[in-house]
């Protein structure tokens, strides 16, 4: 699907969310990565559940470990909009479709987005199950949500500043909730396959600590629209060549399941810290 005006489509999606949830304005969005979907059940009081693909512009999630669910949650006074799944470039979607959730969250009123993912770890000291705050990213996907016609007049211009792609304020808050969190640079590739050991050595030389197939375009789109971004990776495997075993999606999902309680505690803690006094 090629989107003609992604900002107009996001406005339509936000209007559909308002009417489906009865909630006029959400505060924070949460995008759940591979295997993170179960976290949506334990974050607070469910205000409304909507089939994600019933909202304009959202294709049904087609990757195992993702849910076709949009959930509005009252989480400690914050109106949280949870996307139970996301679209990826490797599914054949274009950049505008991949970032549609983030643009919709902005149009729904969100001032911050929490992007989560499963990632391969390049730091051999990190065990499977390590939670890592993304401190910066390297977009190696060859795509950007800022490619295409310029944004409409009522939106910020194209060349958005990415000096602080990931909010240091939100990272400080997360560290205060969970002292075992690490920090790292996330390299986002187009994916569809895991990397070769040579590619992982290249990424390590470039300064990457984590590798995955999502998140980087969403972070760009979020910063363009002024949202604060918190990125959280769950290391589900050591990256290719560092891992003693071949990589498999089922193991990624198992590692995510085991980390669920820590993940839920972290997100709940961050949301509580964001709530107005
Ligand atoms: N590489 C890319 N994406 C991933 C990995 C990996 O090793 N693990 C989970 N997502």
Coordinates of C-alpha atoms and ligand atoms in Angstrom, one line a residue:
X1 CA 0.0 0.0 0.0
X2 CA 1.3 3.5 -0.8
X3 CA 0.0 6.2 1.4
X4 CA -0.9 9.5 -0.4
X5 CA -0.9 11.8 2.6
X6 CA 0.4 9.9 5.7
X7 CA -0.4 12.8 8.1
X8 CA -4.0 13.0 6.9
X9 CA -4.3 9.2 7.3
X10 CA -2.9 9.5 10.8
X11 CA -5.5 12.1 11.6
X12 CA -8.2 9.8 10.4
X13 CA -6.8 6.9 12.4
X14 CA -6.7 9.1 15.6
X15 CA -10.3 10.1 15.0
X16 CA -11.2 6.4 14.6
X17 CA -9.4 5.7 17.9
X18 CA -11.3 8.5 19.7
X19 CA -14.6 7.1 18.6
X20 CA -13.7 3.5 19.2
X21 CA -12.3 4.1 22.7
X22 CA -14.4 7.1 23.8
X23 CA -11.1 8.7 24.9
X24 CA -10.4 12.1 23.5
X25 CA -6.7 12.3 24.2
X26 CA -4.0 9.8 25.0
X27 CA -0.8 10.8 26.8
X28 CA 1.8 8.1 26.0
X29 CA 2.0 5.4 23.3
X30 CA 3.7 2.0 23.7
X31 CA 4.7 -0.1 20.7
X32 CA 5.2 -3.7 21.7
X33 CA 7.9 -5.6 19.8
X34 CA 8.3 -9.3 19.0
X35 CA 7.3 -11.4 22.1
X36 CA 6.4 -8.3 24.1
X37 CA 2.6 -8.5 23.4
X38 CA 1.8 -10.2 26.7
X39 CA 2.9 -7.1 28.6
X40 CA -0.3 -5.4 27.5
X41 CA -2.3 -7.5 29.9
X42 CA -0.5 -6.3 33.0
X43 CA 0.0 -2.6 32.7
X44 CA -3.2 -1.2 34.2
X45 CA -7.0 -1.0 33.8
X46 CA -8.1 -1.7 30.3
X47 CA -10.3 1.1 29.1
X48 CA -10.9 -0.3 25.6
X49 CA -9.8 -2.9 23.2
X50 CA -9.9 -2.3 19.4
X51 CA -8.9 -4.5 16.6
X52 CA -5.8 -2.7 15.3
X53 CA -6.5 -3.5 11.6
X54 CA -9.9 -1.9 11.9
X55 CA -8.3 1.5 12.3
X56 CA -7.4 3.3 9.0
X57 CA -3.9 2.5 7.7
X58 CA -3.0 -0.5 9.8
X59 CA -2.5 -3.8 8.1
X60 CA -3.0 -6.9 10.2
X61 CA 0.2 -7.9 12.0
X62 CA 1.6 -11.0 10.3
X63 CA 4.6 -11.8 12.4
X64 CA 4.5 -14.4 15.2
X65 CA 4.7 -12.7 18.6
X66 CA 2.6 -9.6 17.5
X67 CA -1.0 -9.1 18.3
X68 CA -3.8 -7.4 16.2
X69 CA -4.7 -5.3 19.2
X70 CA -4.9 -1.7 20.0
X71 CA -5.5 -1.2 23.8
X72 CA -6.3 1.9 25.7
X73 CA -5.1 1.6 29.3
X74 CA -5.4 3.7 32.4
X75 CA -2.0 3.3 33.8
X76 CA -1.4 5.3 37.0
X77 CA -3.3 8.3 35.7
X78 CA -1.7 8.2 32.3
X79 CA -3.8 7.4 29.2
X80 CA -1.7 4.8 27.5
X81 CA -2.3 3.7 23.9
X82 CA -0.7 0.3 23.4
X83 CA 0.0 -1.1 19.9
X84 CA 0.1 -4.9 20.3
X85 CA 2.1 -5.3 17.1
X86 CA 3.9 -3.3 14.4
X87 CA 4.6 -3.4 10.7
X88 CA 8.1 -4.0 9.4
X89 CA 9.9 -3.1 6.1
X90 CA 10.8 -6.8 5.7
X91 CA 7.1 -7.6 5.3
X92 CA 7.1 -5.4 2.2
X93 CA 5.6 -2.4 3.9
X94 CA 6.8 1.1 3.0
X95 CA 8.3 3.5 5.6
X96 CA 5.0 5.4 5.9
X97 CA 3.2 2.2 6.9
X98 CA 5.9 1.3 9.4
X99 CA 5.7 4.6 11.2
X100 CA 1.9 5.0 10.9
X101 CA 1.4 4.0 14.6
X102 CA 3.8 6.7 15.8
X103 CA 2.1 9.4 13.6
X104 CA -1.3 8.2 14.8
X105 CA -0.1 8.4 18.4
X106 CA 1.0 12.0 17.8
X107 CA -2.4 12.8 16.2
X108 CA -4.1 11.2 19.2
X109 CA -2.3 13.6 21.6
X110 CA 0.6 11.5 22.8
X111 CA 3.7 13.5 23.8
X112 CA 5.9 10.4 24.4
X113 CA 6.3 7.0 22.8
X114 CA 7.9 3.9 24.3
X115 CA 9.4 1.8 21.5
X116 CA 10.2 -1.8 22.5
X117 CA 11.9 -4.6 20.5
X118 CA 13.7 -7.9 20.6
X119 CA 17.3 -7.5 19.6
X120 CA 20.5 -9.4 19.1
X121 CA 23.2 -8.4 21.5
X122 CA 26.7 -7.5 20.3
X123 CA 28.1 -7.1 23.8
X124 CA 29.2 -10.6 24.9
X125 CA 28.8 -9.6 28.5
X126 CA 25.1 -9.3 28.1
X127 CA 23.1 -12.4 28.9
X128 CA 19.9 -13.4 27.1
X129 CA 17.2 -11.5 28.8
X130 CA 19.2 -8.3 29.4
X131 CA 17.1 -5.2 29.1
X132 CA 18.9 -2.3 27.3
X133 CA 17.9 1.3 27.0
X134 CA 18.6 2.6 23.5
X135 CA 20.8 5.6 23.9
X136 CA 21.2 6.2 20.1
X137 CA 20.6 4.5 16.8
X138 CA 22.2 3.8 13.5
X139 CA 19.6 3.6 10.7
X140 CA 21.0 1.1 8.2
X141 CA 17.6 0.2 6.7
X142 CA 18.2 2.4 3.6
X143 CA 14.8 4.0 4.3
X144 CA 13.5 7.0 6.1
X145 CA 10.0 8.2 6.9
X146 CA 11.2 11.7 5.8
X147 CA 11.6 10.6 2.1
X148 CA 8.8 11.6 -0.2
X149 CA 6.8 14.8 -0.7
X150 CA 7.6 17.4 2.0
X151 CA 5.3 17.3 5.1
X152 CA 2.2 19.5 4.8
X153 CA 2.4 23.1 5.9
X154 CA 0.8 22.4 9.3
X155 CA 3.6 19.9 10.2
X156 CA 7.2 20.4 11.0
X157 CA 9.7 20.5 8.1
X158 CA 11.5 17.5 6.8
X159 CA 15.1 17.8 8.2
X160 CA 14.4 16.9 11.7
X161 CA 17.1 17.1 14.3
X162 CA 18.2 13.7 15.8
X163 CA 20.8 14.9 18.2
X164 CA 18.7 13.5 21.0
X165 CA 16.7 10.8 19.2
X166 CA 16.2 9.0 22.5
X167 CA 15.3 11.2 25.5
X168 CA 17.9 11.4 28.2
X169 CA 15.2 12.4 30.6
X170 CA 13.2 9.3 30.0
X171 CA 16.4 7.1 30.2
X172 CA 17.2 8.7 33.6
X173 CA 13.7 7.9 34.7
X174 CA 14.0 4.3 33.5
X175 CA 17.3 3.8 35.3
X176 CA 15.8 5.1 38.5
X177 CA 13.1 2.4 38.2
X178 CA 15.5 -0.5 37.4
X179 CA 19.1 -0.3 38.3
X180 CA 20.1 -3.4 36.2
X181 CA 19.3 -1.7 32.8
X182 CA 22.2 -1.3 30.4
X183 CA 22.5 1.4 27.7
X184 CA 23.4 0.7 24.0
X185 CA 23.4 1.9 20.4
X186 CA 20.8 0.1 18.3
X187 CA 21.5 -0.7 14.6
X188 CA 18.3 -1.1 12.6
X189 CA 18.6 -3.2 9.4
X190 CA 15.9 -3.9 6.9
X191 CA 15.9 -7.5 8.1
X192 CA 14.0 -10.4 6.7
X193 CA 17.0 -12.6 7.7
X194 CA 19.4 -12.5 10.6
X195 CA 22.8 -11.1 10.0
X196 CA 26.0 -12.9 8.9
X197 CA 29.0 -12.9 11.4
X198 CA 30.8 -10.6 9.0
X199 CA 27.9 -8.1 9.2
X200 CA 27.9 -8.3 13.0
X201 CA 31.7 -7.5 13.0
X202 CA 31.0 -4.5 10.8
X203 CA 28.2 -3.3 13.1
X204 CA 30.5 -3.7 16.2
X205 CA 33.1 -1.6 14.4
X206 CA 30.5 1.0 13.7
X207 CA 29.7 1.3 17.4
X208 CA 26.5 -0.8 17.6
X209 CA 25.6 -2.8 20.7
X210 CA 22.3 -4.1 19.5
X211 CA 20.9 -5.2 16.2
X212 CA 17.3 -5.5 15.1
X213 CA 14.8 -5.1 12.3
X214 CA 12.5 -2.3 13.6
X215 CA 12.3 0.9 15.7
X216 CA 14.7 3.2 13.8
X217 CA 12.1 4.6 11.4
X218 CA 9.6 5.0 14.2
X219 CA 12.1 6.9 16.3
X220 CA 12.7 9.3 13.4
X221 CA 9.0 9.9 12.8
X222 CA 8.4 10.4 16.5
X223 CA 11.2 13.0 16.8
X224 CA 10.0 14.8 13.7
X225 CA 6.6 15.3 15.4
X226 CA 8.2 16.3 18.7
X227 CA 7.5 13.2 20.7
X228 CA 10.0 12.1 23.4
X229 CA 11.2 8.6 22.7
X230 CA 12.1 5.9 25.1
X231 CA 13.6 2.8 23.4
X232 CA 13.9 -0.5 25.2
X233 CA 15.5 -3.6 23.7
X234 CA 15.3 -7.0 25.1
X235 CA 18.4 -9.1 24.2
X236 CA 16.9 -12.3 23.1
X237 CA 20.1 -13.8 21.6
X238 CA 23.7 -13.0 21.1
X239 CA 24.2 -11.8 17.6
X240 CA 25.4 -14.1 14.8
X241 CA 28.9 -15.3 15.2
X242 CA 28.8 -14.5 18.9
X243 CA 25.9 -16.9 19.6
X244 CA 27.0 -20.5 20.1
X245 CA 23.8 -21.7 18.4
X246 CA 22.0 -20.8 15.1
X247 CA 19.4 -18.0 15.5
X248 CA 15.7 -18.9 15.6
X249 CA 12.6 -16.8 16.0
X250 CA 11.1 -19.3 18.5
X251 CA 14.0 -18.7 20.9
X252 CA 13.5 -14.9 20.5
X253 CA 9.9 -15.4 21.6
X254 CA 10.9 -17.7 24.6
X255 CA 13.4 -15.2 25.9
X256 CA 10.8 -12.4 25.6
X257 CA 8.3 -14.5 27.6
X258 CA 10.8 -15.1 30.4
X259 CA 11.5 -11.3 30.7
X260 CA 7.8 -10.3 30.9
X261 CA 7.6 -9.6 34.6
X262 CA 10.7 -7.3 34.5
X263 CA 9.4 -5.6 31.4
X264 CA 6.0 -4.9 33.0
X265 CA 7.6 -3.6 36.2
X266 CA 9.8 -1.3 34.2
X267 CA 7.1 0.2 32.0
X268 CA 4.7 0.6 34.9
X269 CA 7.5 2.4 36.9
X270 CA 8.3 4.7 34.0
X271 CA 4.6 5.6 33.5
X272 CA 4.2 6.3 37.2
X273 CA 7.2 8.6 37.0
X274 CA 5.7 10.4 34.0
X275 CA 2.4 11.0 35.7
X276 CA 1.6 14.6 36.7
X277 CA 2.3 15.2 40.5
Ligands
LIG1 N1 19.3 -9.8 14.6 C1 18.3 -9.0 14.1 N2 17.1 -8.9 14.7 C2 16.9 -9.6 15.9 C3 17.9 -10.4 16.4 C4 19.1 -10.5 15.8 O1 20.1 -11.2 16.2 N3 17.3 -11.0 17.5 C5 16.1 -10.5 17.7 N4 15.8 -9.6 16.6

